[in-house]
PDB file of N, CA and C in Angstrom:
ATOM      1  N   MET L   8      44.635-106.235-127.287  1.00 85.00           N
ATOM      2  CA  MET L   8      44.366-105.443-125.906  1.00 85.00           C
ATOM      3  C   MET L   8      43.888-105.970-124.644  1.00 85.00           C
ATOM      4  N   LYS L   9      44.076-107.605-124.548  1.00 92.00           N
ATOM      5  CA  LYS L   9      43.575-108.373-123.160  1.00 92.00           C
ATOM      6  C   LYS L   9      44.384-107.382-122.496  1.00 92.00           C
ATOM      7  N   GLU L  10      46.229-107.540-123.064  1.00 94.00           N
ATOM      8  CA  GLU L  10      47.278-107.252-122.277  1.00 94.00           C
ATOM      9  C   GLU L  10      47.705-105.959-121.979  1.00 94.00           C
ATOM     10  N   ASP L  11      46.695-104.991-122.777  1.00 95.00           N
ATOM     11  CA  ASP L  11      47.360-103.915-122.435  1.00 95.00           C
ATOM     12  C   ASP L  11      45.862-103.441-121.382  1.00 95.00           C
ATOM     13  N   VAL L  12      44.675-103.837-121.458  1.00 95.00           N
ATOM     14  CA  VAL L  12      44.113-103.926-120.268  1.00 95.00           C
ATOM     15  C   VAL L  12      44.597-104.299-118.963  1.00 95.00           C
ATOM     16  N   PHE L  13      45.598-105.741-118.657  1.00 97.00           N
ATOM     17  CA  PHE L  13      45.574-106.421-117.841  1.00 97.00           C
ATOM     18  C   PHE L  13      46.427-105.314-116.873  1.00 97.00           C
ATOM     19  N   GLY L  14      47.872-104.778-117.840  1.00 96.00           N
ATOM     20  CA  GLY L  14      48.437-103.767-117.577  1.00 96.00           C
ATOM     21  C   GLY L  14      47.981-102.754-116.747  1.00 96.00           C
ATOM     22  N   PHE L  15      47.344-102.114-117.692  1.00 97.00           N
ATOM     23  CA  PHE L  15      46.206-100.816-116.511  1.00 97.00           C
ATOM     24  C   PHE L  15      45.854-100.866-116.152  1.00 97.00           C
ATOM     25  N   ILE L  16      45.443-102.180-115.517  1.00 96.00           N
ATOM     26  CA  ILE L  16      44.313-102.442-114.408  1.00 96.00           C
ATOM     27  C   ILE L  16      45.611-102.943-113.165  1.00 96.00           C
ATOM     28  N   ARG L  17      46.795-103.431-113.568  1.00 97.00           N
ATOM     29  CA  ARG L  17      47.891-103.676-113.133  1.00 97.00           C
ATOM     30  C   ARG L  17      48.686-102.749-112.231  1.00 97.00           C
ATOM     31  N   THR L  18      49.214-101.887-112.611  1.00 96.00           N
ATOM     32  CA  THR L  18      49.358-100.118-112.787  1.00 96.00           C
ATOM     33  C   THR L  18      48.366 -99.547-111.384  1.00 96.00           C
ATOM     34  N   ALA L  19      47.458 -99.765-112.085  1.00 96.00           N
ATOM     35  CA  ALA L  19      46.015 -98.823-111.191  1.00 96.00           C
ATOM     36  C   ALA L  19      45.890 -99.579-110.012  1.00 96.00           C
ATOM     37  N   ILE L  20      46.071-100.876-109.799  1.00 95.00           N
ATOM     38  CA  ILE L  20      46.005-101.538-108.488  1.00 95.00           C
ATOM     39  C   ILE L  20      46.758-100.999-107.401  1.00 95.00           C
ATOM     40  N   LEU L  21      48.832-100.916-108.036  1.00 94.00           N
ATOM     41  CA  LEU L  21      49.575-101.212-107.087  1.00 94.00           C
ATOM     42  C   LEU L  21      49.755 -99.044-107.408  1.00 94.00           C
ATOM     43  N   ARG L  22      49.099 -98.400-107.998  1.00 94.00           N
ATOM     44  CA  ARG L  22      49.023 -97.264-107.596  1.00 94.00           C
ATOM     45  C   ARG L  22      48.357 -96.659-106.234  1.00 94.00           C
ATOM     46  N   ILE L  23      46.791 -97.558-105.825  1.00 94.00           N
ATOM     47  CA  ILE L  23      46.144 -97.472-104.818  1.00 94.00           C
ATOM     48  C   ILE L  23      46.231 -97.734-103.698  1.00 94.00           C
ATOM     49  N   LEU L  24      47.522 -99.042-103.794  1.00 93.00           N
ATOM     50  CA  LEU L  24      47.531 -99.628-102.565  1.00 93.00           C
ATOM     51  C   LEU L  24      49.125 -98.642-102.178  1.00 93.00           C
ATOM     52  N   THR L  25      49.620 -98.108-103.102  1.00 91.00           N
ATOM     53  CA  THR L  25      50.804 -97.564-102.743  1.00 91.00           C
ATOM     54  C   THR L  25      50.522 -96.139-101.801  1.00 91.00           C
ATOM     55  N   GLU L  26      49.842 -95.304-102.834  1.00 87.00           N
ATOM     56  CA  GLU L  26      48.663 -94.347-101.995  1.00 87.00           C
ATOM     57  C   GLU L  26      48.388 -95.068-100.306  1.00 87.00           C
ATOM     58  N   GLU L  27      47.828 -96.173-100.439  1.00 81.00           N
ATOM     59  CA  GLU L  27      47.453 -96.386 -99.090  1.00 81.00           C
ATOM     60  C   GLU L  27      48.674 -97.526 -98.141  1.00 81.00           C
ATOM     61  N   ASN L  28      49.376 -96.749 -98.679  1.00 77.00           N
ATOM     62  CA  ASN L  28      50.369 -97.413 -97.667  1.00 77.00           C
ATOM     63  C   ASN L  28      50.327 -98.768 -97.590  1.00 77.00           C
ATOM     64  N   SER L  29      49.842 -99.506 -98.006  1.00 73.00           N
ATOM     65  CA  SER L  29      49.594-100.602 -98.649  1.00 73.00           C
ATOM     66  C   SER L  29      50.914-101.482 -99.533  1.00 73.00           C
ATOM     67  N   ALA L  30      51.313-102.938 -98.532  1.00 75.00           N
ATOM     68  CA  ALA L  30      52.352-103.481 -99.265  1.00 75.00           C
ATOM     69  C   ALA L  30      51.395-103.941-100.637  1.00 75.00           C
ATOM     70  N   ALA L  31      52.521-103.966-100.956  1.00 76.00           N
ATOM     71  CA  ALA L  31      51.927-103.751-103.164  1.00 76.00           C
ATOM     72  C   ALA L  31      52.645-105.888-102.963  1.00 76.00           C
ATOM     73  N   PRO L  32      51.288-106.687-103.356  1.00 85.00           N
ATOM     74  CA  PRO L  32      51.252-108.260-103.895  1.00 85.00           C
ATOM     75  C   PRO L  32      51.453-108.124-105.748  1.00 85.00           C
ATOM     76  N   VAL L  33      52.388-109.386-105.362  1.00 89.00           N
ATOM     77  CA  VAL L  33      52.239-109.812-107.045  1.00 89.00           C
ATOM     78  C   VAL L  33      50.608-109.316-107.565  1.00 89.00           C
ATOM     79  N   ILE L  34      51.102-109.347-108.704  1.00 94.00           N
ATOM     80  CA  ILE L  34      49.457-109.234-109.326  1.00 94.00           C
ATOM     81  C   ILE L  34      49.051-109.839-110.551  1.00 94.00           C
ATOM     82  N   GLU L  35      48.387-110.656-110.126  1.00 95.00           N
ATOM     83  CA  GLU L  35      48.095-112.071-111.701  1.00 95.00           C
ATOM     84  C   GLU L  35      46.532-112.102-112.136  1.00 95.00           C
ATOM     85  N   GLU L  36      46.128-112.196-113.292  1.00 96.00           N
ATOM     86  CA  GLU L  36      45.298-112.448-113.442  1.00 96.00           C
ATOM     87  C   GLU L  36      44.039-113.254-112.149  1.00 96.00           C
ATOM     88  N   LYS L  37      45.010-114.527-111.527  1.00 96.00           N
ATOM     89  CA  LYS L  37      44.061-114.830-110.088  1.00 96.00           C
ATOM     90  C   LYS L  37      44.004-114.498-109.274  1.00 96.00           C
ATOM     91  N   THR L  38      44.341-113.413-109.017  1.00 95.00           N
ATOM     92  CA  THR L  38      44.844-112.106-107.917  1.00 95.00           C
ATOM     93  C   THR L  38      43.244-111.714-107.400  1.00 95.00           C
ATOM     94  N   PRO L  39      42.384-112.721-106.665  1.00 95.00           N
ATOM     95  CA  PRO L  39      41.182-111.584-105.732  1.00 95.00           C
ATOM     96  C   PRO L  39      40.829-110.580-105.720  1.00 95.00           C
ATOM     97  N   LEU L  40      40.166-109.792-105.802  1.00 93.00           N
ATOM     98  CA  LEU L  40      40.217-108.460-106.077  1.00 93.00           C
ATOM     99  C   LEU L  40      39.651-107.698-104.470  1.00 93.00           C
ATOM    100  N   MET L  41      38.067-108.467-104.352  1.00 87.00           N
ATOM    101  CA  MET L  41      37.403-108.118-102.911  1.00 87.00           C
ATOM    102  C   MET L  41      37.389-109.942-102.175  1.00 87.00           C
ATOM    103  N   GLY L  42      36.688-110.004-101.221  1.00 83.00           N
ATOM    104  CA  GLY L  42      36.529-110.766-100.560  1.00 83.00           C
ATOM    105  C   GLY L  42      37.990-111.993 -99.471  1.00 83.00           C
ATOM    106  N   LYS L  43      37.404-112.929 -99.452  1.00 86.00           N
ATOM    107  CA  LYS L  43      38.361-113.264 -99.119  1.00 86.00           C
ATOM    108  C   LYS L  43      40.088-114.006 -99.584  1.00 86.00           C
ATOM    109  N   GLY L  44      40.673-112.894 -98.857  1.00 89.00           N
ATOM    110  CA  GLY L  44      42.290-112.892-100.315  1.00 89.00           C
ATOM    111  C   GLY L  44      42.215-111.548-101.114  1.00 89.00           C
ATOM    112  N   GLY L  45      41.875-110.781-101.146  1.00 92.00           N
ATOM    113  CA  GLY L  45      41.114-110.057-102.220  1.00 92.00           C
ATOM    114  C   GLY L  45      42.116-108.783-100.985  1.00 92.00           C
ATOM    115  N   ILE L  46      42.582-108.023-102.570  1.00 93.00           N
ATOM    116  CA  ILE L  46      43.829-106.976-102.056  1.00 93.00           C
ATOM    117  C   ILE L  46      43.494-105.610-102.067  1.00 93.00           C
ATOM    118  N   LEU L  47      42.308-105.534-102.352  1.00 93.00           N
ATOM    119  CA  LEU L  47      41.354-103.879-102.004  1.00 93.00           C
ATOM    120  C   LEU L  47      40.371-103.621-100.814  1.00 93.00           C
ATOM    121  N   SER L  48      40.286-103.007-100.454  1.00 91.00           N
ATOM    122  CA  SER L  48      39.064-102.539 -99.332  1.00 91.00           C
ATOM    123  C   SER L  48      38.303-102.130-100.429  1.00 91.00           C
ATOM    124  N   SER L  49      36.767-102.444 -99.988  1.00 88.00           N
ATOM    125  CA  SER L  49      35.745-101.311-100.751  1.00 88.00           C
ATOM    126  C   SER L  49      35.973 -99.775-101.779  1.00 88.00           C
ATOM    127  N   LEU L  50      37.144 -98.931-100.964  1.00 93.00           N
ATOM    128  CA  LEU L  50      37.189 -98.272-100.964  1.00 93.00           C
ATOM    129  C   LEU L  50      38.404 -97.964-102.248  1.00 93.00           C
ATOM    130  N   MET L  51      39.152 -98.880-101.767  1.00 93.00           N
ATOM    131  CA  MET L  51      40.336 -98.580-103.149  1.00 93.00           C
ATOM    132  C   MET L  51      39.494 -99.255-104.522  1.00 93.00           C
ATOM    133  N   LEU L  52      38.529-100.073-104.103  1.00 91.00           N
ATOM    134  CA  LEU L  52      37.249-100.461-105.466  1.00 91.00           C
ATOM    135  C   LEU L  52      36.757 -99.183-106.101  1.00 91.00           C
ATOM    136  N   VAL L  53      36.289 -98.367-105.225  1.00 91.00           N
ATOM    137  CA  VAL L  53      35.539 -97.724-105.888  1.00 91.00           C
ATOM    138  C   VAL L  53      37.033 -97.080-106.707  1.00 91.00           C
ATOM    139  N   GLU L  54      37.621 -96.472-106.096  1.00 94.00           N
ATOM    140  CA  GLU L  54      39.032 -95.725-106.556  1.00 94.00           C
ATOM    141  C   GLU L  54      39.356 -96.120-107.440  1.00 94.00           C
ATOM    142  N   LEU L  55      39.201 -97.701-107.857  1.00 95.00           N
ATOM    143  CA  LEU L  55      39.478 -98.352-109.573  1.00 95.00           C
ATOM    144  C   LEU L  55      38.350 -98.213-109.693  1.00 95.00           C
ATOM    145  N   MET L  56      37.157 -98.435-109.950  1.00 92.00           N
ATOM    146  CA  MET L  56      36.243 -98.134-110.939  1.00 92.00           C
ATOM    147  C   MET L  56      36.542 -96.922-111.568  1.00 92.00           C
ATOM    148  N   LEU L  57      36.641 -95.403-110.722  1.00 94.00           N
ATOM    149  CA  LEU L  57      36.834 -94.402-111.451  1.00 94.00           C
ATOM    150  C   LEU L  57      37.747 -94.204-111.669  1.00 94.00           C
ATOM    151  N   VAL L  58      38.967 -94.656-112.045  1.00 95.00           N
ATOM    152  CA  VAL L  58      40.161 -94.606-113.023  1.00 95.00           C
ATOM    153  C   VAL L  58      39.229 -94.949-113.963  1.00 95.00           C
ATOM    154  N   LEU L  59      38.798 -96.714-113.914  1.00 94.00           N
ATOM    155  CA  LEU L  59      38.555 -97.943-115.572  1.00 94.00           C
ATOM    156  C   LEU L  59      37.589 -96.886-116.055  1.00 94.00           C
ATOM    157  N   GLU L  60      36.392 -95.595-115.773  1.00 92.00           N
ATOM    158  CA  GLU L  60      35.944 -95.651-116.281  1.00 92.00           C
ATOM    159  C   GLU L  60      35.970 -94.053-117.245  1.00 92.00           C
ATOM    160  N   GLU L  61      37.697 -93.923-116.746  1.00 94.00           N
ATOM    161  CA  GLU L  61      38.428 -92.665-117.562  1.00 94.00           C
ATOM    162  C   GLU L  61      38.988 -94.116-118.622  1.00 94.00           C
ATOM    163  N   TYR L  62      39.976 -94.721-117.486  1.00 94.00           N
ATOM    164  CA  TYR L  62      40.232 -95.560-119.081  1.00 94.00           C
ATOM    165  C   TYR L  62      38.800 -96.104-119.579  1.00 94.00           C
ATOM    166  N   CYS L  63      38.717 -96.109-120.129  1.00 92.00           N
ATOM    167  CA  CYS L  63      37.339 -97.315-120.874  1.00 92.00           C
ATOM    168  C   CYS L  63      36.751 -95.895-121.964  1.00 92.00           C
ATOM    169  N   THR L  64      36.582 -94.665-121.158  1.00 91.00           N
ATOM    170  CA  THR L  64      36.090 -92.993-122.250  1.00 91.00           C
ATOM    171  C   THR L  64      37.226 -92.912-122.861  1.00 91.00           C
ATOM    172  N   ASP L  65      38.538 -93.015-122.749  1.00 92.00           N
ATOM    173  CA  ASP L  65      39.424 -92.416-123.203  1.00 92.00           C
ATOM    174  C   ASP L  65      40.127 -93.868-124.741  1.00 92.00           C
ATOM    175  N   ASN L  66      39.486 -95.021-124.267  1.00 91.00           N
ATOM    176  CA  ASN L  66      39.283 -95.902-125.050  1.00 91.00           C
ATOM    177  C   ASN L  66      38.574 -95.794-125.433  1.00 91.00           C
ATOM    178  N   ASN L  67      37.226 -94.936-125.880  1.00 90.00           N
ATOM    179  CA  ASN L  67      35.949 -95.591-126.488  1.00 90.00           C
ATOM    180  C   ASN L  67      35.567 -97.089-126.178  1.00 90.00           C
ATOM    181  N   ARG L  68      35.182 -97.058-124.874  1.00 88.00           N
ATOM    182  CA  ARG L  68      34.544 -98.140-124.457  1.00 88.00           C
ATOM    183  C   ARG L  68      33.672 -97.687-123.367  1.00 88.00           C
ATOM    184  N   ARG L  69      32.393 -97.995-123.241  1.00 85.00           N
ATOM    185  CA  ARG L  69      31.191 -97.650-122.356  1.00 85.00           C
ATOM    186  C   ARG L  69      31.088 -98.714-120.779  1.00 85.00           C
ATOM    187  N   PHE L  70      31.960 -97.603-120.179  1.00 84.00           N
ATOM    188  CA  PHE L  70      32.232 -98.217-118.351  1.00 84.00           C
ATOM    189  C   PHE L  70      30.671 -99.049-117.789  1.00 84.00           C
ATOM    190  N   VAL L  71      30.011 -99.152-117.247  1.00 78.00           N
ATOM    191  CA  VAL L  71      29.481 -99.521-116.528  1.00 78.00           C
ATOM    192  C   VAL L  71      29.427-100.517-115.603  1.00 78.00           C
ATOM    193  N   TRP L  72      28.978 -99.280-113.829  1.00 72.00           N
ATOM    194  CA  TRP L  72      30.096 -99.780-113.080  1.00 72.00           C
ATOM    195  C   TRP L  72      28.960-100.919-112.002  1.00 72.00           C
ATOM    196  N   VAL L  73      27.682-100.973-112.658  1.00 68.00           N
ATOM    197  CA  VAL L  73      26.606-101.975-111.730  1.00 68.00           C
ATOM    198  C   VAL L  73      25.346-101.878-112.738  1.00 68.00           C
ATOM    199  N   HIS L  74      25.117-102.585-112.685  1.00 64.00           N
ATOM    200  CA  HIS L  74      24.422-104.079-113.742  1.00 64.00           C
ATOM    201  C   HIS L  74      23.699-104.559-113.209  1.00 64.00           C
ATOM    202  N   ASP L  75      22.125-105.002-113.062  1.00 58.00           N
ATOM    203  CA  ASP L  75      21.425-105.880-112.512  1.00 58.00           C
ATOM    204  C   ASP L  75      22.527-107.365-112.779  1.00 58.00           C
ATOM    205  N   SER L  76      22.854-107.842-114.238  1.00 56.00           N
ATOM    206  CA  SER L  76      23.602-109.048-114.675  1.00 56.00           C
ATOM    207  C   SER L  76      24.493-108.738-114.183  1.00 56.00           C
ATOM    208  N   ILE L  77      25.476-108.226-114.456  1.00 55.00           N
ATOM    209  CA  ILE L  77      26.664-108.099-112.818  1.00 55.00           C
ATOM    210  C   ILE L  77      26.809-108.271-111.534  1.00 55.00           C
ATOM    211  N   MET L  78      25.595-108.068-111.180  1.00 54.00           N
ATOM    212  CA  MET L  78      25.520-107.441-109.566  1.00 54.00           C
ATOM    213  C   MET L  78      25.947-108.880-108.456  1.00 54.00           C
ATOM    214  N   SER L  79      25.006-109.722-109.296  1.00 56.00           N
ATOM    215  CA  SER L  79      25.211-110.740-108.663  1.00 56.00           C
ATOM    216  C   SER L  79      26.601-111.745-107.904  1.00 56.00           C
ATOM    217  N   GLU L  80      27.000-112.728-107.333  1.00 60.00           N
ATOM    218  CA  GLU L  80      27.875-113.254-107.096  1.00 60.00           C
ATOM    219  C   GLU L  80      28.489-114.052-107.962  1.00 60.00           C
ATOM    220  N   LYS L  81      27.643-114.618-108.647  1.00 68.00           N
ATOM    221  CA  LYS L  81      27.811-115.677-109.940  1.00 68.00           C
ATOM    222  C   LYS L  81      28.795-114.809-111.125  1.00 68.00           C
ATOM    223  N   ASN L  82      27.921-113.646-111.616  1.00 71.00           N
ATOM    224  CA  ASN L  82      28.633-113.306-112.746  1.00 71.00           C
ATOM    225  C   ASN L  82      29.666-111.798-112.275  1.00 71.00           C
ATOM    226  N   SER L  83      29.788-111.054-111.301  1.00 81.00           N
ATOM    227  CA  SER L  83      30.600-110.373-110.276  1.00 81.00           C
ATOM    228  C   SER L  83      31.918-110.173-111.401  1.00 81.00           C
ATOM    229  N   PRO L  84      31.669-109.009-112.606  1.00 86.00           N
ATOM    230  CA  PRO L  84      33.058-108.820-112.951  1.00 86.00           C
ATOM    231  C   PRO L  84      34.563-108.618-111.631  1.00 86.00           C
ATOM    232  N   TYR L  85      34.553-108.205-110.638  1.00 85.00           N
ATOM    233  CA  TYR L  85      34.889-107.864-109.445  1.00 85.00           C
ATOM    234  C   TYR L  85      35.773-108.893-107.967  1.00 85.00           C
ATOM    235  N   HIS L  86      36.104-110.203-109.152  1.00 89.00           N
ATOM    236  CA  HIS L  86      36.330-111.297-108.239  1.00 89.00           C
ATOM    237  C   HIS L  86      37.245-111.305-107.895  1.00 89.00           C
ATOM    238  N   THR L  87      38.275-111.527-109.621  1.00 94.00           N
ATOM    239  CA  THR L  87      39.704-111.554-109.713  1.00 94.00           C
ATOM    240  C   THR L  87      40.032-110.138-110.112  1.00 94.00           C
ATOM    241  N   VAL L  88      41.777-109.929-110.490  1.00 96.00           N
ATOM    242  CA  VAL L  88      42.298-109.712-112.135  1.00 96.00           C
ATOM    243  C   VAL L  88      41.290-109.633-113.370  1.00 96.00           C
ATOM    244  N   GLY L  89      41.507-111.140-113.318  1.00 96.00           N
ATOM    245  CA  GLY L  89      41.240-111.928-114.470  1.00 96.00           C
ATOM    246  C   GLY L  89      39.789-111.652-114.985  1.00 96.00           C
ATOM    247  N   THR L  90      39.046-111.454-114.134  1.00 93.00           N
ATOM    248  CA  THR L  90      37.253-111.554-114.335  1.00 93.00           C
ATOM    249  C   THR L  90      37.097-110.215-114.442  1.00 93.00           C
ATOM    250  N   LEU L  91      38.128-109.141-113.852  1.00 93.00           N
ATOM    251  CA  LEU L  91      37.535-107.659-114.168  1.00 93.00           C
ATOM    252  C   LEU L  91      38.487-107.538-116.347  1.00 93.00           C
ATOM    253  N   VAL L  92      39.043-107.909-116.720  1.00 95.00           N
ATOM    254  CA  VAL L  92      40.233-107.656-117.191  1.00 95.00           C
ATOM    255  C   VAL L  92      38.381-108.383-118.703  1.00 95.00           C
ATOM    256  N   GLU L  93      38.104-109.138-118.138  1.00 93.00           N
ATOM    257  CA  GLU L  93      37.424-110.373-119.337  1.00 93.00           C
ATOM    258  C   GLU L  93      36.282-109.070-119.475  1.00 93.00           C
ATOM    259  N   TYR L  94      35.496-108.823-117.971  1.00 90.00           N
ATOM    260  CA  TYR L  94      34.684-107.993-118.516  1.00 90.00           C
ATOM    261  C   TYR L  94      35.022-106.507-119.714  1.00 90.00           C
ATOM    262  N   ILE L  95      36.214-106.165-118.293  1.00 92.00           N
ATOM    263  CA  ILE L  95      36.315-104.909-119.941  1.00 92.00           C
ATOM    264  C   ILE L  95      37.339-104.659-120.769  1.00 92.00           C
ATOM    265  N   CYS L  96      37.317-105.892-121.393  1.00 92.00           N
ATOM    266  CA  CYS L  96      37.268-106.342-123.144  1.00 92.00           C
ATOM    267  C   CYS L  96      36.455-106.659-123.666  1.00 92.00           C
ATOM    268  N   SER L  97      35.039-106.843-123.129  1.00 90.00           N
ATOM    269  CA  SER L  97      33.968-107.007-123.147  1.00 90.00           C
ATOM    270  C   SER L  97      33.581-106.575-123.630  1.00 90.00           C
ATOM    271  N   LEU L  98      33.594-105.156-123.095  1.00 86.00           N
ATOM    272  CA  LEU L  98      32.890-103.629-123.265  1.00 86.00           C
ATOM    273  C   LEU L  98      32.390-103.476-125.129  1.00 86.00           C
ATOM    274  N   SER L  99      31.331-102.978-125.433  1.00 78.00           N
ATOM    275  CA  SER L  99      31.062-102.356-126.194  1.00 78.00           C
ATOM    276  C   SER L  99      31.550-101.008-126.733  1.00 78.00           C
ATOM    277  N   ALA L 100      32.009-100.752-127.326  1.00 76.00           N
ATOM    278  CA  ALA L 100      32.408 -98.914-128.351  1.00 76.00           C
ATOM    279  C   ALA L 100      31.297 -98.015-127.626  1.00 76.00           C
ATOM    280  N   LEU L 101      31.495 -97.037-127.560  1.00 65.00           N
ATOM    281  CA  LEU L 101      30.588 -95.624-127.314  1.00 65.00           C
ATOM    282  C   LEU L 101      30.277 -95.634-129.180  1.00 65.00           C
ATOM    283  N   GLY L 102      28.799 -95.680-128.697  1.00 63.00           N
ATOM    284  CA  GLY L 102      27.901 -95.662-129.662  1.00 63.00           C
ATOM    285  C   GLY L 102      27.283 -96.686-130.122  1.00 63.00           C
ATOM    286  N   GLN L 103      27.741 -97.891-129.753  1.00 60.00           N
ATOM    287  CA  GLN L 103      27.832 -99.054-130.442  1.00 60.00           C
ATOM    288  C   GLN L 103      26.477-100.151-129.373  1.00 60.00           C
ATOM    289  N   GLU L 104      26.460 -99.332-128.133  1.00 52.00           N
ATOM    290  CA  GLU L 104      25.130-100.062-126.917  1.00 52.00           C
ATOM    291  C   GLU L 104      24.117-100.234-127.323  1.00 52.00           C
ATOM    292  N   GLU L 105      23.899-102.239-126.959  1.00 49.00           N
ATOM    293  CA  GLU L 105      22.335-102.061-126.808  1.00 49.00           C
ATOM    294  C   GLU L 105      21.175-102.078-126.790  1.00 49.00           C
TER     295      GLU L 105
END
């Protein structure tokens, strides 16, 4: 599943960057999403979250954009492509929420 999620996120980021006429960098798990060295603007991140919400729904996962436990700087899944992949892979299936 991890490889599929990474591939989807990578493709979505490249599409978003292309639409914004931004240079397309090599995207790896360690690629920063936001902040210093980040490849996405905050608006681009929102666009990515919208795409991920649909992807998760299509794959029977409950996607939560914001939650107290993930909004801290330390726990944020939005640091790198890899942390976002891990977060998506950890989501519970629809109907299986705690």
